[in-house]
Structure formats: C-alpha cells, structure tokens
C-alpha cells in the first residue's frame, strides 16, 4: 500500500511523506504542518470502517434560484460585488496599511445596516473608542451597527451565534486568535484556521462575513494562499499614499465578474464615490507636453481614460535607469526592445521613466501603444495632438493588435471631448462615434505617422 502523505505546505498545498523545514515545491520556510486525517478507521485505514452518509446528487440543469443580494446603495461598491452583497458569502478585503480599509468597511457597514441588514463590526486592531471616533468623523455614529473590540475567535463565534447577524465584519483576520491552534495570532496556521472557522460558520448560519487581510511587501494578502481559495470574493483596495484616489478591485468573485473596479476618493469625511473617473484622472492634465499621452483603457466592464507620462533623459550611468510607476516593468522593457529593433528608435544611454498619472495601476496589454507613443514623444521632444487618445497591443514582431471593447473606449473618449483616436487597424470597423480614427498596421507605421519617417 502506498504510504500516506500526511504533511502539507500551508503556502502552496504540496504534500509530503515526512516533515521538513523547507517546502521543496515552493521554497517557503516553516510552512509544512502535519495533516490531521478527517477520520481514521479501526486499523488505521483512512476513512475505513466508518461510513459517511450518501450525498444527494443532482443534474447540471437543476435551476438553483439566484442568491439573494443586498445593495449598499453605493454604485462603486455594488458593482465590484457583482450587484450587491450575496447572502451567506465570505469576502476578503486586502490592502496596504493606512490605505482606508477600515474606513471603507465602516461606511459599507452603515450602508448595509441602513438597508435592513443586521451588522456587527468586530475590530481586533482598534479600541471601541477609536472606531466610535472614526464613526463620528464619518457622520455615522447614529447608524445601527453593533460594535466590539475583540480578538478571541471562540468568544466572537459564540457572540455571533447568539446574535445571528446578517453580516459580520472582521478587522482584521491577522489579529484573530483561535485558542485551539498552538501558535501566535498572525501566523500562517492561525490565519488559516480563523478564516476557515469564520467561513464555515458564515455558510452554516446564513451570515455574510467580510474579513480584512493585510498585504505583504510583494502585494499579496499575508498568510496562506488557501485563505483566498476559501472565500467567495477577494477584493483589493489600492491607491498611492500621496493621492486621494482609491480603487477597489475584485480579483476573484464567485458571484460576479472579476477585475471589476470601483473608484473612490479619500476626503476629510471618508470615502466618496467617483462616478466619472476619467474626468478625475485627466483633471490634472496641463497643456500638451512631450511624453504625455491619453490612454483609453478598460477596467473591468467600464472604460476609463488616464494619462501616461514618460520622461527620457541622457543617463550619467553605465546602466541606464528604467523606472516604472503604475505599469509592469517587464512590459516596458519589451516595448523598448520592439521600438529599438523594429522601428529604429534606440534608447541606449538614456534613462527612461514611466508613470501612470493619478496613482492608477494598469495591467491591460491595450496600454502598449500608449506607452510606446509616450516614450517616442518624450524622446523626440514632440507632443502628441492633445485631442487624441491612444490604445492597442504591440506584439514582438512590431505588429499592432486590436483590443477588446474598441467602441466603448471610443465613446468614452468622445464623451470627454476627444476628437481622434490612434489605434491598430481594425478588421471590423467600429460603429461611427464621431471620432476620427487614425489606424496603423504596425508600430513603425504608427511612429512614422506621428513623428515622420526614421
Ligand atoms: P484606515 O481606514 O484606518 O486604513 P486601514 O484600515 O486600511 O489601515 O484609514 C487610514 C487613513 O485614512 C488615515 O491616514 C486617515 C485617512 N482618513 C481620511 O483621510 N479621512 C477620513 O474620513 C478617515 C476616517 C480617514
Ligand atoms: Mg484598519
């Protein structure tokens, strides 16, 4: 008989026959723990000798009713949730310290309470007085949210069982302490087991639970990855410290589209929703300047315009700098290489800085062409026409590829007063939007069209 694999890694889930200090699969240290078998039969056979009950099976086409949802009444939040908070769902909200998670969740708690849910807010990080002070600052001190400052999970679950709320907010999962687990709060096994207890409790009691999770330096939620698999929805709250914009992004959602975003602004009285983010992200744009390009992007289901800025300067270093804020560094290197080898625009000996204005972070490949335009414009010291937006994907061959939702991008650009768009050649012409289309087949044609022959 094959030997039972009875140890597994908390980080990646790999199984092993014996314990070791380092996981061979993912390289994490101290992440391997012994698995307790679900139940062991008399002769040590896993699950043997002890019968479970038979599970009812069902067809694929059985009609399950849509899960009931409650809306917060804040459009930006409801959209990210996929149309409102689903009953008995488990959510994880991650974000850097101080970005505004507690503020967001206190405001959401008040909204859900106002719309008929019984809400309990448990803070493991702040005292009742601190949360009450924040509530006063937000003008929410009269809303019917119940509050407690507690970290003992056993006491919390007992209280939730007695109170039977519709929604519990746990701020944060890293401060929770389950007394049956033999390690300190914040450790991998504590976080994993607290999240597991809370989600199963929530499912069993028809309660929704929102857990706050801190993120590590590399931007993932601290603690085991398994927490992300356990919950139905994972949201990230992002933003740059110096900017007032905050973005709530769904990276996983069992009840709605992933990659949807909600845009907020941090004000002196909490978070305010931003209904027209394009106008906001472009509001700081000055006169047309070399290196500045307006990218017509799509975030989730909504079009969003933003400014991409590049600066190119002779480098005093033997290894020139490549610095990126709000975009992928690897992708920048690729665009520079394509510009150099396919279009004869070299960047050797030049420092390159790229920035997405407003603290936005873009991950779409559709931004390639806007980035390329900003780089060449900065290098040539020639501004692009100020009434033009740019979008399109660049392949390694230098060919331009059309991107999704061209029409929505064009409509948004038109709404904000732009009159032309620089984009890849489209096989299928987009419906007329009153925007003048300047199409290019490949990157060298695009560069030539804008800045003259090389
Ligand atoms: P907080 O919600 O405590 O962040 P987190 O829970 O993610 O650590 O918010 C912290 C920051 O937000 C803090 O620097 C103050 C600022 N803030 C405002 O600007 N306006 C407000 O109304 C509130 C409540 C906070
Ligand atoms: Mg907090």
Tab-separated table of C-alpha atoms and ligand atoms in Angstrom:
chain	number	residue	atom	x	y	z
A	1	UNK	CA	0.000	0.000	0.000
A	2	UNK	CA	1.259	3.461	-0.810
A	3	UNK	CA	2.448	5.385	2.181
A	4	UNK	CA	0.022	8.059	3.338
A	5	UNK	CA	1.198	11.556	2.562
A	6	UNK	CA	0.445	13.240	5.813
A	7	UNK	CA	2.290	16.555	5.734
A	8	UNK	CA	1.427	19.517	3.545
A	9	UNK	CA	2.666	23.026	2.856
A	10	UNK	CA	0.482	25.905	4.058
A	11	UNK	CA	1.728	28.148	1.270
A	12	UNK	CA	1.360	26.012	-1.855
A	13	UNK	CA	-0.510	22.920	-0.655
A	14	UNK	CA	2.115	20.366	-1.796
A	15	UNK	CA	2.000	17.033	0.081
A	16	UNK	CA	4.943	15.187	1.609
A	17	UNK	CA	5.560	11.894	3.397
A	18	UNK	CA	7.687	13.483	6.100
A	19	UNK	CA	8.192	16.824	7.747
A	20	UNK	CA	10.940	19.189	6.650
A	21	UNK	CA	11.825	22.780	7.442
A	22	UNK	CA	11.547	23.988	3.878
A	23	UNK	CA	8.968	23.175	1.239
A	24	UNK	CA	10.658	21.597	-1.815
A	25	UNK	CA	7.821	22.720	-4.049
A	26	UNK	CA	7.637	26.461	-3.329
A	27	UNK	CA	10.716	27.082	-1.188
A	28	UNK	CA	8.794	28.525	1.796
A	29	UNK	CA	10.301	28.001	5.236
A	30	UNK	CA	8.437	26.575	8.218
A	31	UNK	CA	5.278	26.169	6.208
A	32	UNK	CA	4.907	22.372	6.463
A	33	UNK	CA	2.459	21.011	9.009
A	34	UNK	CA	1.014	17.583	9.676
A	35	UNK	CA	-2.414	16.902	8.226
A	36	UNK	CA	-4.940	15.507	10.622
A	37	UNK	CA	-6.893	12.884	8.701
A	38	UNK	CA	-10.617	13.548	8.606
A	39	UNK	CA	-11.267	10.336	10.450
A	40	UNK	CA	-9.343	7.108	10.810
A	41	UNK	CA	-10.907	3.698	10.871
A	42	UNK	CA	-10.039	0.993	13.391
A	43	UNK	CA	-6.994	-0.436	11.584
A	44	UNK	CA	-5.558	2.899	10.684
A	45	UNK	CA	-7.257	2.922	7.280
A	46	UNK	CA	-8.225	6.443	6.340
A	47	UNK	CA	-12.000	6.781	6.418
A	48	UNK	CA	-12.209	2.983	6.530
A	49	UNK	CA	-14.593	1.213	8.811
A	50	UNK	CA	-16.569	4.384	9.392
A	51	UNK	CA	-19.237	5.043	6.835
A	52	UNK	CA	-20.235	8.532	5.842
A	53	UNK	CA	-23.723	9.363	4.638
A	54	UNK	CA	-24.578	9.322	0.950
A	55	UNK	CA	-24.705	12.725	-0.651
A	56	UNK	CA	-27.685	13.578	-2.880
A	57	UNK	CA	-26.565	14.062	-6.474
A	58	UNK	CA	-28.189	16.476	-8.864
A	59	UNK	CA	-28.322	17.309	-12.595
A	60	UNK	CA	-26.374	20.075	-14.227
A	61	UNK	CA	-29.528	21.831	-15.353
A	62	UNK	CA	-31.260	21.958	-11.981
A	63	UNK	CA	-32.444	25.522	-11.503
A	64	UNK	CA	-30.952	26.989	-8.358
A	65	UNK	CA	-32.574	30.302	-7.519
A	66	UNK	CA	-30.272	33.347	-7.754
A	67	UNK	CA	-28.763	34.036	-4.324
A	68	UNK	CA	-30.432	36.975	-2.588
A	69	UNK	CA	-28.371	40.178	-2.622
A	70	UNK	CA	-28.428	43.376	-0.631
A	71	UNK	CA	-27.210	46.558	-2.214
A	72	UNK	CA	-25.198	49.102	-0.304
A	73	UNK	CA	-26.646	51.889	-2.412
A	74	UNK	CA	-23.100	52.950	-3.321
A	75	UNK	CA	-22.772	52.253	-7.041
A	76	UNK	CA	-18.990	51.832	-6.985
A	77	UNK	CA	-19.169	49.223	-4.225
A	78	UNK	CA	-22.198	47.327	-5.517
A	79	UNK	CA	-20.652	46.951	-8.974
A	80	UNK	CA	-17.445	45.459	-7.566
A	81	UNK	CA	-19.550	42.997	-5.553
A	82	UNK	CA	-21.260	41.947	-8.789
A	83	UNK	CA	-24.539	43.695	-7.950
A	84	UNK	CA	-24.669	43.714	-4.154
A	85	UNK	CA	-23.652	41.612	-1.166
A	86	UNK	CA	-24.689	37.955	-1.537
A	87	UNK	CA	-26.310	36.312	1.483
A	88	UNK	CA	-24.030	33.834	3.287
A	89	UNK	CA	-20.950	34.759	1.274
A	90	UNK	CA	-17.386	35.169	2.533
A	91	UNK	CA	-15.245	38.075	1.370
A	92	UNK	CA	-11.633	39.025	1.883
A	93	UNK	CA	-10.563	42.665	1.501
A	94	UNK	CA	-6.808	43.216	1.193
A	95	UNK	CA	-4.782	46.396	1.101
A	96	UNK	CA	-1.733	48.238	2.411
A	97	UNK	CA	-1.880	49.559	5.974
A	98	UNK	CA	-3.438	53.024	6.122
A	99	UNK	CA	-4.988	52.841	2.668
A	100	UNK	CA	-8.520	53.088	4.107
A	101	UNK	CA	-9.854	49.540	4.582
A	102	UNK	CA	-11.362	50.217	8.000
A	103	UNK	CA	-12.920	53.424	6.709
A	104	UNK	CA	-14.395	51.668	3.677
A	105	UNK	CA	-15.820	48.816	5.735
A	106	UNK	CA	-17.294	51.058	8.420
A	107	UNK	CA	-19.027	53.080	5.715
A	108	UNK	CA	-20.211	49.889	3.992
A	109	UNK	CA	-21.418	48.502	7.347
A	110	UNK	CA	-23.506	51.638	7.920
A	111	UNK	CA	-24.965	51.434	4.403
A	112	UNK	CA	-25.897	47.760	4.705
A	113	UNK	CA	-27.376	48.382	8.157
A	114	UNK	CA	-29.469	51.209	6.747
A	115	UNK	CA	-30.706	48.875	4.022
A	116	UNK	CA	-32.044	46.377	6.522
A	117	UNK	CA	-29.156	44.040	7.411
A	118	UNK	CA	-28.173	43.352	10.991
A	119	UNK	CA	-24.458	44.205	11.019
A	120	UNK	CA	-21.764	43.516	13.603
A	121	UNK	CA	-18.321	45.118	13.272
A	122	UNK	CA	-15.524	43.403	15.175
A	123	UNK	CA	-12.227	45.212	15.418
A	124	UNK	CA	-9.164	43.338	16.570
A	125	UNK	CA	-6.872	46.290	15.962
A	126	UNK	CA	-8.595	49.310	17.444
A	127	UNK	CA	-10.497	50.015	20.652
A	128	UNK	CA	-14.221	50.736	20.627
A	129	UNK	CA	-13.406	54.393	21.304
A	130	UNK	CA	-11.209	54.596	18.208
A	131	UNK	CA	-13.850	53.080	15.956
A	132	UNK	CA	-16.514	55.342	17.500
A	133	UNK	CA	-14.316	58.351	16.866
A	134	UNK	CA	-13.990	57.330	13.217
A	135	UNK	CA	-17.767	56.844	13.027
A	136	UNK	CA	-18.293	60.384	14.343
A	137	UNK	CA	-15.849	61.766	11.816
A	138	UNK	CA	-17.788	59.981	9.070
A	139	UNK	CA	-21.120	61.202	10.473
A	140	UNK	CA	-22.230	57.596	11.027
A	141	UNK	CA	-22.466	57.476	14.822
A	142	UNK	CA	-26.246	57.080	14.695
A	143	UNK	CA	-26.335	54.105	12.333
A	144	UNK	CA	-27.476	50.797	13.846
A	145	UNK	CA	-24.141	48.948	13.538
A	146	UNK	CA	-23.142	46.922	16.616
A	147	UNK	CA	-19.510	47.107	17.595
A	148	UNK	CA	-16.967	45.114	19.596
A	149	UNK	CA	-13.204	45.153	20.042
A	150	UNK	CA	-12.155	41.525	20.373
A	151	UNK	CA	-9.604	39.040	19.089
A	152	UNK	CA	-10.693	35.795	20.741
A	153	UNK	CA	-12.339	33.828	17.967
A	154	UNK	CA	-14.169	31.456	20.288
A	155	UNK	CA	-15.875	34.406	22.030
A	156	UNK	CA	-16.590	36.074	18.708
A	157	UNK	CA	-18.257	32.966	17.238
A	158	UNK	CA	-20.297	32.443	20.406
A	159	UNK	CA	-21.487	36.049	20.218
A	160	UNK	CA	-22.304	35.781	16.518
A	161	UNK	CA	-24.227	32.583	17.175
A	162	UNK	CA	-26.312	34.312	19.835
A	163	UNK	CA	-26.851	37.495	17.836
A	164	UNK	CA	-27.434	35.906	14.403
A	165	UNK	CA	-26.400	38.950	12.337
A	166	UNK	CA	-26.727	39.100	8.544
A	167	UNK	CA	-23.226	40.481	8.166
A	168	UNK	CA	-20.122	40.339	10.341
A	169	UNK	CA	-17.039	42.411	9.577
A	170	UNK	CA	-13.743	41.127	10.964
A	171	UNK	CA	-10.985	43.766	11.016
A	172	UNK	CA	-8.530	42.049	10.606
A	173	UNK	CA	-8.034	38.305	10.097
A	174	UNK	CA	-4.380	38.602	11.147
A	175	UNK	CA	-5.375	39.727	14.658
A	176	UNK	CA	-7.754	36.821	15.297
A	177	UNK	CA	-6.721	34.191	17.810
A	178	UNK	CA	-8.177	30.683	17.780
A	179	UNK	CA	-7.288	29.090	21.133
A	180	UNK	CA	-7.233	25.562	19.704
A	181	UNK	CA	-4.304	26.395	17.446
A	182	UNK	CA	-0.938	26.403	19.050
A	183	UNK	CA	0.693	29.498	17.573
A	184	UNK	CA	0.645	33.272	17.763
A	185	UNK	CA	-2.005	35.471	16.062
A	186	UNK	CA	-0.916	36.418	12.562
A	187	UNK	CA	0.907	33.127	11.992
A	188	UNK	CA	0.003	31.083	8.953
A	189	UNK	CA	-1.832	28.377	10.876
A	190	UNK	CA	-3.806	30.921	12.962
A	191	UNK	CA	-4.874	32.902	9.908
A	192	UNK	CA	-5.802	29.763	8.014
A	193	UNK	CA	-7.805	28.257	10.804
A	194	UNK	CA	-9.540	31.545	11.784
A	195	UNK	CA	-10.566	32.137	8.194
A	196	UNK	CA	-11.792	28.553	7.915
A	197	UNK	CA	-13.831	28.772	11.143
A	198	UNK	CA	-15.366	32.078	10.112
A	199	UNK	CA	-16.282	30.990	6.581
A	200	UNK	CA	-17.818	27.693	7.640
A	201	UNK	CA	-19.693	29.424	10.453
A	202	UNK	CA	-20.967	32.005	7.971
A	203	UNK	CA	-22.150	29.379	5.458
A	204	UNK	CA	-23.863	27.341	8.143
A	205	UNK	CA	-25.651	30.314	9.677
A	206	UNK	CA	-26.650	32.151	6.520
A	207	UNK	CA	-24.444	35.073	7.523
A	208	UNK	CA	-22.097	37.015	5.281
A	209	UNK	CA	-18.612	37.706	6.559
A	210	UNK	CA	-16.140	40.318	5.352
A	211	UNK	CA	-12.568	39.808	6.542
A	212	UNK	CA	-9.828	42.396	6.265
A	213	UNK	CA	-6.437	40.987	5.295
A	214	UNK	CA	-3.131	42.801	5.433
A	215	UNK	CA	-0.841	42.572	2.468
A	216	UNK	CA	2.840	41.780	2.453
A	217	UNK	CA	5.538	43.836	0.765
A	218	UNK	CA	5.096	41.978	-2.514
A	219	UNK	CA	1.422	42.911	-2.565
A	220	UNK	CA	-0.303	39.616	-1.755
A	221	UNK	CA	-2.518	39.008	1.255
A	222	UNK	CA	-0.328	37.977	4.195
A	223	UNK	CA	-0.835	34.431	5.388
A	224	UNK	CA	-1.577	31.292	3.466
A	225	UNK	CA	-2.821	31.446	-0.095
A	226	UNK	CA	-5.511	28.967	0.940
A	227	UNK	CA	-7.474	31.818	2.517
A	228	UNK	CA	-8.034	33.239	-0.952
A	229	UNK	CA	-9.368	29.864	-2.113
A	230	UNK	CA	-11.645	29.554	0.915
A	231	UNK	CA	-13.609	32.733	0.337
A	232	UNK	CA	-16.062	33.560	-2.443
A	233	UNK	CA	-14.738	37.003	-3.234
A	234	UNK	CA	-11.328	38.634	-2.939
A	235	UNK	CA	-11.135	42.413	-3.214
A	236	UNK	CA	-8.038	44.588	-3.159
A	237	UNK	CA	-8.136	48.186	-2.030
A	238	UNK	CA	-5.366	50.046	-3.834
A	239	UNK	CA	-4.043	53.531	-4.216
A	240	UNK	CA	-0.928	55.632	-3.852
A	241	UNK	CA	-0.437	57.241	-0.455
A	242	UNK	CA	0.089	60.727	-1.875
A	243	UNK	CA	-3.064	60.626	-3.990
A	244	UNK	CA	-6.636	60.784	-2.839
A	245	UNK	CA	-7.904	58.189	-5.355
A	246	UNK	CA	-8.615	54.691	-4.097
A	247	UNK	CA	-9.529	51.722	-6.235
A	248	UNK	CA	-11.442	48.692	-5.036
A	249	UNK	CA	-10.682	45.826	-7.402
A	250	UNK	CA	-12.243	42.363	-7.462
A	251	UNK	CA	-9.552	39.805	-8.214
A	252	UNK	CA	-11.861	36.858	-7.617
A	253	UNK	CA	-15.634	36.734	-7.427
A	254	UNK	CA	-17.796	33.615	-7.454
A	255	UNK	CA	-20.890	35.801	-7.762
A	256	UNK	CA	-19.890	38.315	-10.404
A	257	UNK	CA	-17.217	39.397	-12.854
A	258	UNK	CA	-13.634	39.547	-11.634
A	259	UNK	CA	-11.421	42.514	-12.488
A	260	UNK	CA	-14.246	44.954	-11.900
A	261	UNK	CA	-13.203	48.168	-10.194
A	262	UNK	CA	-14.842	50.846	-8.068
A	263	UNK	CA	-13.230	54.262	-7.762
A	264	UNK	CA	-13.319	56.316	-4.567
A	265	UNK	CA	-11.781	59.494	-3.330
A	266	UNK	CA	-10.478	59.814	0.245
A	267	UNK	CA	-11.838	63.038	1.675
A	268	UNK	CA	-11.790	64.554	5.149
A	269	UNK	CA	-15.145	62.864	5.739
A	270	UNK	CA	-14.331	59.404	4.485
A	271	UNK	CA	-14.532	57.816	1.070
A	272	UNK	CA	-16.679	59.409	-1.601
A	273	UNK	CA	-17.552	57.527	-4.771
A	274	UNK	CA	-16.215	58.809	-8.060
A	275	UNK	CA	-18.841	58.364	-10.735
A	276	UNK	CA	-16.776	59.696	-13.606
A	277	UNK	CA	-13.201	58.547	-13.015
A	278	UNK	CA	-11.947	59.514	-16.489
A	279	UNK	CA	-12.712	63.177	-15.830
A	280	UNK	CA	-10.964	62.931	-12.472
A	281	UNK	CA	-7.862	61.155	-13.775
A	282	UNK	CA	-7.492	63.688	-16.567
A	283	UNK	CA	-8.284	66.718	-14.420
A	284	UNK	CA	-4.638	67.405	-13.573
A	285	UNK	CA	-3.517	67.331	-17.187
A	286	UNK	CA	-1.971	70.584	-18.294
A	287	UNK	CA	-1.124	71.904	-21.763
A	288	UNK	CA	0.023	69.256	-24.278
A	289	UNK	CA	3.563	68.291	-23.364
A	290	UNK	CA	6.074	65.865	-24.884
A	291	UNK	CA	5.811	62.442	-23.256
A	292	UNK	CA	2.175	62.826	-22.213
A	293	UNK	CA	-0.421	60.534	-23.809
A	294	UNK	CA	-4.068	59.847	-23.006
A	295	UNK	CA	-4.759	56.122	-22.881
A	296	UNK	CA	-8.324	54.924	-23.435
A	297	UNK	CA	-8.409	51.862	-21.193
A	298	UNK	CA	-10.963	49.385	-19.912
A	299	UNK	CA	-11.084	48.383	-16.263
A	300	UNK	CA	-13.485	45.509	-15.739
A	301	UNK	CA	-16.589	46.482	-17.654
A	302	UNK	CA	-16.026	50.208	-17.686
A	303	UNK	CA	-13.955	52.398	-19.981
A	304	UNK	CA	-11.512	54.673	-18.253
A	305	UNK	CA	-9.247	57.357	-19.641
A	306	UNK	CA	-5.966	58.171	-17.974
A	307	UNK	CA	-2.730	59.945	-18.695
A	308	UNK	CA	0.522	58.089	-19.297
A	309	UNK	CA	3.690	60.133	-18.832
A	310	UNK	CA	7.202	59.348	-19.993
A	311	UNK	CA	10.479	61.128	-19.462
A	312	UNK	CA	13.634	60.237	-21.364
A	313	UNK	CA	16.972	61.813	-20.405
A	314	UNK	CA	20.649	61.125	-21.136
A	315	UNK	CA	21.959	58.778	-18.478
A	316	UNK	CA	25.035	59.518	-16.385
A	317	UNK	CA	25.215	55.797	-15.506
A	318	UNK	CA	26.763	52.957	-17.438
A	319	UNK	CA	23.499	51.072	-16.883
A	320	UNK	CA	20.651	53.472	-17.670
A	321	UNK	CA	17.637	53.560	-15.320
A	322	UNK	CA	14.266	52.081	-16.185
A	323	UNK	CA	11.731	53.275	-13.630
A	324	UNK	CA	8.001	52.492	-13.762
A	325	UNK	CA	5.083	53.541	-11.580
A	326	UNK	CA	1.664	52.016	-12.262
A	327	UNK	CA	2.679	49.605	-15.000
A	328	UNK	CA	4.702	46.437	-15.487
A	329	UNK	CA	8.494	46.855	-15.703
A	330	UNK	CA	8.910	43.737	-17.838
A	331	UNK	CA	6.367	45.007	-20.326
A	332	UNK	CA	8.223	48.350	-20.533
A	333	UNK	CA	11.460	46.517	-21.374
A	334	UNK	CA	9.605	44.676	-24.127
A	335	UNK	CA	8.208	47.869	-25.677
A	336	UNK	CA	11.665	49.486	-25.586
A	337	UNK	CA	13.137	46.438	-27.338
A	338	UNK	CA	10.440	46.456	-30.040
A	339	UNK	CA	10.905	50.208	-30.605
A	340	UNK	CA	14.625	49.685	-30.952
A	341	UNK	CA	14.701	46.607	-33.166
A	342	UNK	CA	11.570	47.098	-35.305
A	343	UNK	CA	11.337	50.882	-35.590
A	344	UNK	CA	14.924	52.067	-35.291
A	345	UNK	CA	14.248	54.169	-32.171
A	346	UNK	CA	17.102	53.287	-29.769
A	347	UNK	CA	17.073	54.089	-26.051
A	348	UNK	CA	20.669	53.100	-25.325
A	349	UNK	CA	22.368	55.525	-22.961
A	350	UNK	CA	19.027	57.060	-21.975
A	351	UNK	CA	17.239	56.910	-18.622
A	352	UNK	CA	13.550	56.095	-19.041
A	353	UNK	CA	10.852	56.991	-16.521
A	354	UNK	CA	7.234	55.947	-16.986
A	355	UNK	CA	4.336	56.991	-14.799
A	356	UNK	CA	0.580	56.432	-14.855
A	357	UNK	CA	-0.881	59.673	-13.503
A	358	UNK	CA	-3.213	59.729	-10.508
A	359	UNK	CA	-1.840	56.625	-8.784
A	360	UNK	CA	-3.694	54.246	-11.087
A	361	UNK	CA	-2.237	50.803	-11.798
A	362	UNK	CA	-2.785	49.420	-15.296
A	363	UNK	CA	-2.372	45.779	-16.243
A	364	UNK	CA	-4.036	45.698	-19.670
A	365	UNK	CA	-1.823	44.957	-22.706
A	366	UNK	CA	-4.009	47.503	-24.504
A	367	UNK	CA	-1.807	50.186	-22.936
A	368	UNK	CA	1.230	49.088	-25.014
A	369	UNK	CA	0.643	51.546	-27.817
A	370	UNK	CA	0.002	54.468	-25.464
A	371	UNK	CA	3.232	53.663	-23.640
A	372	UNK	CA	5.146	53.450	-26.923
A	373	UNK	CA	3.660	56.773	-28.031
A	374	UNK	CA	4.645	58.421	-24.728
A	375	UNK	CA	8.201	57.047	-24.988
A	376	UNK	CA	8.777	58.196	-28.568
A	377	UNK	CA	7.107	61.539	-27.899
A	378	UNK	CA	9.413	62.106	-24.900
A	379	UNK	CA	12.476	61.012	-26.836
A	380	UNK	CA	11.673	63.211	-29.852
A	381	UNK	CA	10.559	66.079	-27.594
A	382	UNK	CA	7.386	66.387	-29.694
A	383	UNK	CA	3.920	66.495	-28.141
A	384	UNK	CA	1.071	64.382	-29.465
A	385	UNK	CA	-2.097	66.119	-30.669
A	386	UNK	CA	-3.902	66.983	-27.426
A	387	UNK	CA	-7.312	65.891	-28.666
A	388	UNK	CA	-6.190	62.293	-29.382
A	389	UNK	CA	-6.472	59.104	-27.333
A	390	UNK	CA	-4.282	56.038	-27.928
A	391	UNK	CA	-4.763	52.309	-27.356
A	392	UNK	CA	-3.636	48.973	-28.815
A	393	UNK	CA	-1.486	45.955	-28.123
A	394	UNK	CA	2.020	45.526	-29.559
A	395	UNK	CA	3.402	42.114	-30.477
A	396	UNK	CA	7.099	41.224	-30.520
A	397	UNK	CA	7.114	41.381	-34.311
A	398	UNK	CA	6.100	45.027	-34.095
A	399	UNK	CA	2.601	44.312	-35.425
A	400	UNK	CA	-0.319	46.065	-33.719
A	401	UNK	CA	-3.216	44.000	-32.440
A	402	UNK	CA	-6.725	45.320	-31.910
A	403	UNK	CA	-8.026	45.152	-28.347
A	404	UNK	CA	-11.413	44.373	-26.832
A	405	UNK	CA	-14.256	46.890	-26.493
A	406	UNK	CA	-12.964	49.373	-29.060
A	407	UNK	CA	-16.364	51.027	-29.322
A	408	UNK	CA	-16.721	51.608	-25.582
A	409	UNK	CA	-13.284	53.207	-25.492
A	410	UNK	CA	-14.145	55.499	-28.380
A	411	UNK	CA	-17.467	56.502	-26.818
A	412	UNK	CA	-15.812	57.388	-23.533
A	413	UNK	CA	-13.184	59.429	-25.383
A	414	UNK	CA	-15.874	61.291	-27.254
A	415	UNK	CA	-17.784	61.965	-24.051
A	416	UNK	CA	-14.701	63.682	-22.655
A	417	UNK	CA	-14.197	65.864	-25.695
A	418	UNK	CA	-11.523	63.953	-27.620
A	419	UNK	CA	-11.851	64.027	-31.399
A	420	UNK	CA	-9.354	61.468	-32.667
A	421	UNK	CA	-8.009	58.047	-31.760
A	422	UNK	CA	-4.725	56.366	-32.684
A	423	UNK	CA	-5.252	52.631	-32.798
A	424	UNK	CA	-4.405	49.335	-34.559
A	425	UNK	CA	-6.077	48.625	-37.895
A	426	UNK	CA	-9.450	47.005	-37.275
A	427	UNK	CA	-10.800	44.216	-39.457
A	428	UNK	CA	-14.302	45.121	-38.369
A	429	UNK	CA	-14.938	48.859	-38.442
A	430	UNK	CA	-16.304	50.175	-35.157
A	431	UNK	CA	-19.651	51.967	-35.339
A	432	UNK	CA	-19.225	55.648	-36.141
A	433	UNK	CA	-18.821	57.680	-32.967
A	434	UNK	CA	-17.791	60.992	-34.446
A	435	UNK	CA	-14.180	60.227	-33.570
A	436	UNK	CA	-11.593	60.409	-36.310
A	437	UNK	CA	-9.720	57.083	-36.467
A	438	UNK	CA	-6.020	57.004	-37.324
A	439	UNK	CA	-5.220	53.330	-37.792
A	440	UNK	CA	-1.797	51.727	-38.157
A	441	UNK	CA	-0.823	48.206	-39.168
A	442	UNK	CA	2.423	48.077	-37.231
A	443	UNK	CA	4.473	50.074	-34.775
A	444	UNK	CA	6.882	51.518	-37.326
A	445	UNK	CA	3.934	52.794	-39.393
A	446	UNK	CA	2.490	54.327	-36.231
A	447	UNK	CA	5.760	56.064	-35.312
A	448	UNK	CA	6.152	57.323	-38.881
A	449	UNK	CA	2.596	58.642	-38.958
A	450	UNK	CA	3.160	60.626	-35.763
A	451	UNK	CA	6.767	61.704	-35.862
A	452	UNK	CA	7.823	61.391	-39.512
A	453	UNK	CA	9.990	58.805	-41.286
A	454	UNK	CA	13.015	57.410	-39.436
B	1	LIG	P1	-7.933	53.424	7.699
B	1	LIG	O1	-9.305	53.134	7.283
B	1	LIG	O2	-7.624	53.380	9.164
B	1	LIG	O3	-6.879	52.486	6.939
B	1	LIG	P2	-6.601	50.915	7.087
B	1	LIG	O4	-7.700	50.298	7.857
B	1	LIG	O5	-6.514	50.418	5.662
B	1	LIG	O6	-5.275	50.784	7.755
B	1	LIG	O7	-7.598	54.875	7.091
B	1	LIG	C1	-6.430	55.464	7.393
B	1	LIG	C2	-6.185	56.765	6.675
B	1	LIG	O8	-7.318	57.396	6.112
B	1	LIG	C3	-5.626	57.713	7.689
B	1	LIG	O9	-4.356	58.108	7.227
B	1	LIG	C4	-6.576	58.860	7.746
B	1	LIG	C5	-7.349	58.770	6.486
B	1	LIG	N1	-8.747	59.217	6.621
B	1	LIG	C6	-9.183	60.319	5.914
B	1	LIG	O10	-8.427	60.946	5.155
B	1	LIG	N2	-10.484	60.707	6.022
B	1	LIG	C7	-11.360	60.071	6.841
B	1	LIG	O11	-12.542	60.468	6.932
B	1	LIG	C8	-10.898	58.941	7.585
B	1	LIG	C9	-11.814	58.192	8.501
B	1	LIG	C10	-9.581	58.538	7.437
B	2	LIG	MG1	-7.634	49.385	9.755
